[in-house]
mmCIF file of C-alpha atoms and ligand atoms in Angstrom:
data_model
loop_
_atom_site.group_PDB
_atom_site.id
_atom_site.type_symbol
_atom_site.label_atom_id
_atom_site.label_comp_id
_atom_site.label_asym_id
_atom_site.label_seq_id
_atom_site.Cartn_x
_atom_site.Cartn_y
_atom_site.Cartn_z
ATOM 1 C CA MET F 1 0.401 -0.031 0.431
ATOM 2 C CA ALA F 2 3.004 2.344 1.243
ATOM 3 C CA ALA F 3 3.980 2.040 -2.126
ATOM 4 C CA TYR F 4 1.174 2.885 -4.814
ATOM 5 C CA ILE F 5 1.281 5.822 -2.080
ATOM 6 C CA ARG F 6 4.342 7.264 -2.734
ATOM 7 C CA SER F 7 3.149 6.102 -6.550
ATOM 8 C CA ALA F 8 0.418 8.995 -6.377
ATOM 9 C CA ILE F 9 2.445 10.775 -4.989
ATOM 10 C CA ASP F 10 5.598 11.024 -7.143
ATOM 11 C CA LYS F 11 2.686 11.594 -9.775
ATOM 12 C CA GLY F 12 1.799 14.469 -8.895
ATOM 13 C CA LEU F 13 -2.123 13.297 -7.871
ATOM 14 C CA LYS F 14 -4.415 14.537 -4.339
ATOM 15 C CA GLU F 15 -5.434 11.523 -3.764
ATOM 16 C CA ILE F 16 -4.991 7.796 -4.162
ATOM 17 C CA CYS F 17 -8.453 5.589 -3.152
ATOM 18 C CA PHE F 18 -7.798 1.015 -2.900
ATOM 19 C CA LEU F 19 -10.388 -0.276 -4.005
ATOM 20 C CA ASP F 20 -9.768 -4.151 -3.699
ATOM 21 C CA HIS F 21 -11.864 -6.609 -5.249
ATOM 22 C CA LEU F 22 -13.895 -9.319 -2.630
ATOM 23 C CA THR F 23 -14.710 -11.280 -4.269
ATOM 24 C CA PHE F 24 -17.188 -15.048 -4.160
ATOM 25 C CA THR F 25 -16.809 -17.953 -5.940
ATOM 26 C CA LYS F 26 -18.641 -21.738 -5.083
ATOM 27 C CA GLN F 27 -14.955 -23.373 -5.736
ATOM 28 C CA GLY F 28 -13.951 -21.693 -2.798
ATOM 29 C CA ARG F 29 -11.102 -20.262 -4.336
ATOM 30 C CA SER F 30 -9.355 -17.387 -3.319
ATOM 31 C CA LEU F 31 -9.475 -15.202 -6.039
ATOM 32 C CA SER F 32 -9.056 -11.800 -3.518
ATOM 33 C CA MET F 33 -9.535 -10.440 -0.428
ATOM 34 C CA THR F 34 -11.805 -12.861 1.618
ATOM 35 C CA PRO F 35 -14.401 -12.043 3.878
ATOM 36 C CA GLY F 36 -11.409 -12.433 6.755
ATOM 37 C CA GLU F 37 -8.789 -9.404 5.187
ATOM 38 C CA VAL F 38 -11.206 -7.237 5.138
ATOM 39 C CA PRO F 39 -10.557 -6.039 8.696
ATOM 40 C CA MET F 40 -7.364 -5.768 8.520
ATOM 41 C CA TYR F 41 -7.698 -4.435 4.932
ATOM 42 C CA VAL F 42 -9.418 -1.593 6.411
ATOM 43 C CA TYR F 43 -6.780 -1.264 9.337
ATOM 44 C CA ARG F 44 -4.087 -0.836 6.852
ATOM 45 C CA VAL F 45 -5.410 1.708 5.004
ATOM 46 C CA GLN F 46 -6.726 3.490 8.478
ATOM 47 C CA HIS F 47 -3.416 3.129 8.788
ATOM 48 C CA TYR F 48 -1.803 5.553 5.731
ATOM 49 C CA LYS F 49 -4.435 8.137 5.927
ATOM 50 C CA ARG F 50 -3.026 8.624 9.531
ATOM 51 C CA LYS F 51 0.495 9.163 8.654
ATOM 52 C CA PHE F 52 -0.079 10.611 5.222
ATOM 53 C CA LYS F 53 -2.519 13.301 6.038
ATOM 54 C CA GLY F 54 -1.618 16.252 5.186
ATOM 55 C CA ILE F 55 0.593 14.964 1.880
ATOM 56 C CA ILE F 56 -2.309 12.628 -0.472
ATOM 57 C CA GLN F 57 -5.522 12.301 0.736
ATOM 58 C CA ILE F 58 -6.251 8.504 1.297
ATOM 59 C CA LYS F 59 -10.280 7.085 0.689
ATOM 60 C CA THR F 60 -10.668 3.696 1.584
ATOM 61 C CA GLY F 61 -12.890 1.567 -1.207
ATOM 62 C CA LEU F 62 -13.784 -1.742 -1.984
ATOM 63 C CA GLU F 63 -14.422 -3.920 -5.788
ATOM 64 C CA VAL F 64 -17.197 -6.171 -5.251
ATOM 65 C CA ASP F 65 -17.051 -9.003 -6.955
ATOM 66 C CA PHE F 66 -21.793 -9.023 -8.160
ATOM 67 C CA ASN F 67 -22.617 -12.771 -7.510
ATOM 68 C CA PRO F 68 -26.277 -12.791 -7.055
ATOM 69 C CA GLU F 69 -25.714 -15.318 -4.127
ATOM 70 C CA TYR F 70 -23.140 -13.828 -1.901
ATOM 71 C CA THR F 71 -25.422 -10.247 -1.733
ATOM 72 C CA LYS F 72 -26.900 -10.498 1.441
ATOM 73 C CA ILE F 73 -23.156 -10.834 3.223
ATOM 74 C CA VAL F 74 -21.600 -8.643 1.173
ATOM 75 C CA GLU F 75 -24.334 -6.174 2.590
ATOM 76 C CA GLN F 76 -23.685 -7.218 5.602
ATOM 77 C CA ILE F 77 -19.260 -6.142 5.227
ATOM 78 C CA ILE F 78 -20.176 -3.182 3.888
ATOM 79 C CA ASN F 79 -22.304 -1.672 7.231
ATOM 80 C CA GLN F 80 -19.702 -3.029 9.220
ATOM 81 C CA TYR F 81 -17.244 -0.583 7.770
ATOM 82 C CA ALA F 82 -16.954 3.017 6.676
ATOM 83 C CA PHE F 83 -15.890 3.179 3.284
ATOM 84 C CA ASP F 84 -15.170 5.870 1.981
ATOM 85 C CA VAL F 85 -16.511 4.333 -1.840
ATOM 86 C CA VAL F 86 -17.754 0.496 -3.042
ATOM 87 C CA GLY F 87 -17.956 -0.018 -6.577
ATOM 88 C CA SER F 88 -19.887 -3.198 -8.145
ATOM 89 C CA SER F 89 -18.330 -4.939 -11.009
ATOM 90 C CA VAL F 90 -19.082 -8.372 -13.100
ATOM 91 C CA HIS F 91 -15.964 -10.726 -13.701
ATOM 92 C CA PHE F 92 -18.168 -13.789 -13.852
ATOM 93 C CA ALA F 93 -20.563 -15.269 -16.846
ATOM 94 C CA GLY F 94 -21.408 -17.776 -15.601
ATOM 95 C CA ASP F 95 -18.605 -20.161 -15.025
ATOM 96 C CA TRP F 96 -16.305 -18.239 -17.143
ATOM 97 C CA ASN F 97 -13.988 -15.335 -15.104
ATOM 98 C CA ILE F 98 -14.274 -13.125 -18.252
ATOM 99 C CA VAL F 99 -11.407 -11.142 -17.356
ATOM 100 C CA SER F 100 -8.933 -13.776 -16.588
ATOM 101 C CA ARG F 101 -5.867 -13.820 -19.803
ATOM 102 C CA GLN F 102 -6.508 -18.207 -19.228
ATOM 103 C CA ALA F 103 -9.982 -18.651 -20.023
ATOM 104 C CA ASP F 104 -10.243 -16.823 -23.041
ATOM 105 C CA ARG F 105 -7.473 -19.257 -24.217
ATOM 106 C CA GLU F 106 -9.212 -22.654 -23.261
ATOM 107 C CA ASN F 107 -12.677 -20.897 -24.346
ATOM 108 C CA LYS F 108 -11.315 -19.572 -28.453
ATOM 109 C CA LYS F 109 -13.600 -22.125 -29.129
ATOM 110 C CA LEU F 110 -17.451 -20.785 -27.250
ATOM 111 C CA GLU F 111 -19.454 -18.773 -28.850
ATOM 112 C CA PHE F 112 -19.291 -15.184 -27.877
ATOM 113 C CA ASP F 113 -22.363 -14.036 -28.351
ATOM 114 C CA ARG F 114 -24.334 -15.692 -25.937
ATOM 115 C CA ILE F 115 -21.366 -15.028 -23.768
ATOM 116 C CA TYR F 116 -22.065 -11.039 -24.424
ATOM 117 C CA ALA F 117 -25.787 -11.769 -23.809
ATOM 118 C CA LEU F 118 -24.633 -13.740 -20.913
ATOM 119 C CA TYR F 119 -22.842 -10.212 -19.097
ATOM 120 C CA LEU F 120 -24.927 -8.781 -19.499
ATOM 121 C CA ASP F 121 -27.745 -10.038 -18.637
ATOM 122 C CA TYR F 122 -25.062 -10.104 -14.727
ATOM 123 C CA LEU F 123 -24.683 -6.712 -14.968
ATOM 124 C CA GLU F 124 -28.759 -5.828 -15.806
ATOM 125 C CA LYS F 125 -29.279 -7.538 -12.313
ATOM 126 C CA MET F 126 -26.357 -6.146 -10.395
ATOM 127 C CA LEU F 127 -28.602 -3.166 -10.494
ATOM 128 C CA ASP F 128 -31.724 -4.571 -9.353
ATOM 129 C CA TYR F 129 -28.781 -3.881 -5.757
ATOM 130 C CA HIS F 130 -27.946 -1.240 -3.892
ATOM 131 C CA TYR F 131 -24.723 -1.749 -1.665
ATOM 132 C CA PHE F 132 -22.677 0.124 -4.562
ATOM 133 C CA ASP F 133 -21.971 3.613 -5.676
ATOM 134 C CA ILE F 134 -19.728 2.713 -9.352
ATOM 135 C CA VAL F 135 -20.659 0.538 -11.522
ATOM 136 C CA CYS F 136 -16.534 -0.201 -12.863
ATOM 137 C CA HIS F 137 -15.307 -0.847 -16.347
ATOM 138 C CA LEU F 138 -18.734 -1.127 -17.620
ATOM 139 C CA ASP F 139 -17.934 -3.008 -21.299
ATOM 140 C CA ILE F 140 -14.909 -5.378 -19.673
ATOM 141 C CA ILE F 141 -16.173 -7.746 -21.945
ATOM 142 C CA LYS F 142 -14.595 -6.332 -24.699
ATOM 143 C CA LYS F 143 -11.073 -7.275 -22.984
ATOM 144 C CA PHE F 144 -9.662 -9.775 -25.325
ATOM 145 C CA ASN F 145 -10.590 -7.623 -27.872
ATOM 146 C CA ARG F 146 -13.308 -10.486 -29.271
ATOM 147 C CA ARG F 147 -16.700 -8.861 -30.665
ATOM 148 C CA ALA F 148 -20.177 -9.878 -31.517
ATOM 149 C CA THR F 149 -21.061 -10.565 -34.750
ATOM 150 C CA LEU F 150 -23.167 -8.388 -36.241
ATOM 151 C CA GLU F 151 -26.133 -9.946 -36.055
ATOM 152 C CA CYS F 152 -26.154 -9.685 -32.394
ATOM 153 C CA GLU F 153 -25.106 -6.454 -32.132
ATOM 154 C CA GLU F 154 -27.896 -4.694 -32.140
ATOM 155 C CA LYS F 155 -29.743 -6.356 -29.808
ATOM 156 C CA LEU F 156 -26.538 -5.881 -27.035
ATOM 157 C CA ALA F 157 -26.714 -2.086 -27.920
ATOM 158 C CA ASP F 158 -30.196 -2.041 -27.357
ATOM 159 C CA LYS F 159 -29.640 -3.763 -23.870
ATOM 160 C CA PHE F 160 -26.471 -1.572 -23.020
ATOM 161 C CA ASP F 161 -29.134 0.936 -23.169
ATOM 162 C CA LYS F 162 -31.658 0.050 -21.521
ATOM 163 C CA ILE F 163 -28.179 -0.264 -18.956
ATOM 164 C CA ILE F 164 -27.315 2.322 -19.003
ATOM 165 C CA SER F 165 -30.926 4.152 -18.487
ATOM 166 C CA LYS F 166 -31.504 1.745 -14.652
ATOM 167 C CA ILE F 167 -27.598 3.456 -13.651
ATOM 168 C CA SER F 168 -29.020 7.110 -14.477
ATOM 169 C CA TYR F 169 -32.454 6.511 -12.841
ATOM 170 C CA HIS F 170 -29.887 5.528 -9.612
ATOM 171 C CA ASP F 171 -28.189 8.146 -9.526
ATOM 172 C CA LEU F 172 -24.883 6.051 -9.710
ATOM 173 C CA THR F 173 -21.660 6.847 -11.047
ATOM 174 C CA VAL F 174 -19.759 4.916 -13.906
ATOM 175 C CA GLU F 175 -15.209 4.250 -13.708
ATOM 176 C CA ILE F 176 -13.840 5.457 -17.175
ATOM 177 C CA ASN F 177 -10.708 2.170 -16.193
ATOM 178 C CA THR F 178 -7.660 3.224 -18.032
ATOM 179 C CA SER F 179 -6.544 -0.042 -17.335
ATOM 180 C CA GLY F 180 -8.060 -1.346 -21.004
ATOM 181 C CA PHE F 181 -5.512 0.956 -23.181
ATOM 182 C CA ASP F 182 -2.557 -1.993 -21.109
ATOM 183 C CA HIS F 183 -5.282 -4.964 -22.687
ATOM 184 C CA PRO F 184 -5.438 -6.149 -25.267
ATOM 185 C CA VAL F 185 -8.752 -4.185 -26.773
ATOM 186 C CA LYS F 186 -6.309 -1.311 -26.140
ATOM 187 C CA GLU F 187 -9.236 1.713 -25.304
ATOM 188 C CA VAL F 188 -10.519 2.815 -22.052
ATOM 189 C CA TYR F 189 -13.737 0.748 -19.956
ATOM 190 C CA PRO F 190 -16.629 2.430 -21.187
ATOM 191 C CA SER F 191 -16.057 3.286 -24.592
ATOM 192 C CA GLU F 192 -16.154 6.719 -25.872
ATOM 193 C CA ARG F 193 -19.468 5.537 -27.889
ATOM 194 C CA LEU F 194 -21.282 4.213 -24.275
ATOM 195 C CA LEU F 195 -19.455 7.084 -22.436
ATOM 196 C CA LYS F 196 -20.984 8.967 -25.018
ATOM 197 C CA LYS F 197 -24.180 7.643 -23.460
ATOM 198 C CA CYS F 198 -23.974 8.066 -20.115
ATOM 199 C CA LEU F 199 -23.184 11.421 -19.844
ATOM 200 C CA GLU F 200 -25.917 12.402 -21.955
ATOM 201 C CA LYS F 201 -28.133 10.511 -19.188
ATOM 202 C CA GLY F 202 -26.891 12.598 -16.656
ATOM 203 C CA VAL F 203 -24.675 9.523 -15.705
ATOM 204 C CA CYS F 204 -21.877 11.266 -13.395
ATOM 205 C CA VAL F 205 -18.019 9.285 -13.911
ATOM 206 C CA THR F 206 -15.127 8.945 -12.172
ATOM 207 C CA ILE F 207 -11.901 7.688 -13.212
ATOM 208 C CA GLY F 208 -9.690 4.672 -12.013
ATOM 209 C CA SER F 209 -6.545 3.451 -13.403
ATOM 210 C CA ASP F 210 -7.476 0.022 -12.203
ATOM 211 C CA ALA F 211 -3.691 -0.640 -10.790
ATOM 212 C CA HIS F 212 -2.258 -3.958 -10.241
ATOM 213 C CA HIS F 213 1.124 -3.036 -9.371
ATOM 214 C CA PRO F 214 2.080 1.087 -7.877
ATOM 215 C CA LYS F 215 3.680 2.215 -11.192
ATOM 216 C CA SER F 216 0.461 1.203 -12.858
ATOM 217 C CA VAL F 217 -1.603 4.121 -9.950
ATOM 218 C CA GLY F 218 -2.814 6.929 -12.174
ATOM 219 C CA GLN F 219 -1.856 5.433 -15.863
ATOM 220 C CA HIS F 220 -3.262 6.795 -18.826
ATOM 221 C CA PHE F 221 -4.932 9.872 -16.873
ATOM 222 C CA ASP F 222 -4.615 12.986 -19.470
ATOM 223 C CA LYS F 223 -5.378 10.017 -22.302
ATOM 224 C CA ALA F 224 -8.641 9.813 -20.318
ATOM 225 C CA THR F 225 -9.893 12.597 -19.492
ATOM 226 C CA LYS F 226 -9.458 14.118 -22.449
ATOM 227 C CA ILE F 227 -11.488 11.602 -23.428
ATOM 228 C CA ALA F 228 -13.914 12.307 -21.595
ATOM 229 C CA TYR F 229 -13.869 15.924 -21.463
ATOM 230 C CA SER F 230 -14.516 15.853 -25.699
ATOM 231 C CA ALA F 231 -17.415 13.220 -24.776
ATOM 232 C CA GLY F 232 -19.326 16.119 -23.402
ATOM 233 C CA CYS F 233 -18.040 15.400 -19.472
ATOM 234 C CA ARG F 234 -17.386 18.036 -17.246
ATOM 235 C CA ALA F 235 -15.947 16.712 -13.937
ATOM 236 C CA LEU F 236 -15.055 13.822 -12.857
ATOM 237 C CA ALA F 237 -16.801 12.794 -9.617
ATOM 238 C CA ALA F 238 -15.354 11.298 -5.995
ATOM 239 C CA PHE F 239 -16.443 10.141 -2.577
ATOM 240 C CA THR F 240 -16.172 10.987 1.108
ATOM 241 C CA GLU F 241 -18.115 8.450 3.370
ATOM 242 C CA ARG F 242 -20.036 7.504 0.779
ATOM 243 C CA ASN F 243 -21.070 10.675 -0.286
ATOM 244 C CA ARG F 244 -20.268 11.914 -3.954
ATOM 245 C CA TYR F 245 -19.207 15.202 -4.530
ATOM 246 C CA GLU F 246 -17.754 16.869 -8.032
ATOM 247 C CA ILE F 247 -13.969 17.507 -9.501
ATOM 248 C CA PRO F 248 -14.610 20.345 -12.240
ATOM 249 C CA LEU F 249 -12.383 19.077 -14.866
ATOM 250 C CA GLU F 250 -10.700 22.118 -15.715
ATOM 251 C CA SER F 251 -9.383 22.679 -12.850
ATOM 252 C CA TYR F 252 -8.062 19.003 -12.691
ATOM 253 C CA HIS F 253 -6.767 19.798 -15.987
ATOM 254 C CA ALA F 254 -4.937 22.474 -14.322
ATOM 255 C CA GLN F 255 -2.808 20.904 -11.442
HETATM 256 FE FE1 LIG J 1 -12.547 -5.125 -11.657
#
């Protein structure tokens, strides 16, 4: 954590939000923190919050990997701690881990249209729950640069419209996740087209680097803020104790 914080300071960032993952799987495999590790995680972030006070603002976040079978326990965990922000995302379409390079290699023959539709079903279902503030990496399904067939594309675009309307209705924030620039797809999540749709429907956006290494903190923020600005965004959302506030994009650029 200290290395991530130092990297943020070196890059001139004024705040850093940790958004470690919480994933529940049937197989019992540990893909992220376990629920038992959450207290230590929160404690460590609090520790660094105090240690770096006055130097950089540190926020406690959590990214919950949506799984309809575990939402009750997720809510219990979230309610126990003073998180600044909670994100939610879909990493699994059924049993398929859509963010795994290995799973992508092993499932080359699977019909991608079906997996895509399943991913969107999960995403839509996730929006019926209210334990989170941010929808993370909205179209991560494109990570390995696989695309739906032309016949299916229109149907999936309609479904995305429906999802974005639901995000807007629930006043959720959408993350502009810059890690896609370093994945095979080589573009931001969500795509510029989807980002425009979000902004047209009045959805607030924030920005995240999804850093899995200290050097990745704040990666591609310049590119992402330019994309956001040209899509019509004039302020980025930030959170303290689950309350959203806005940072004007112009002033962010000026920093
Ligand atoms: Fe994620």
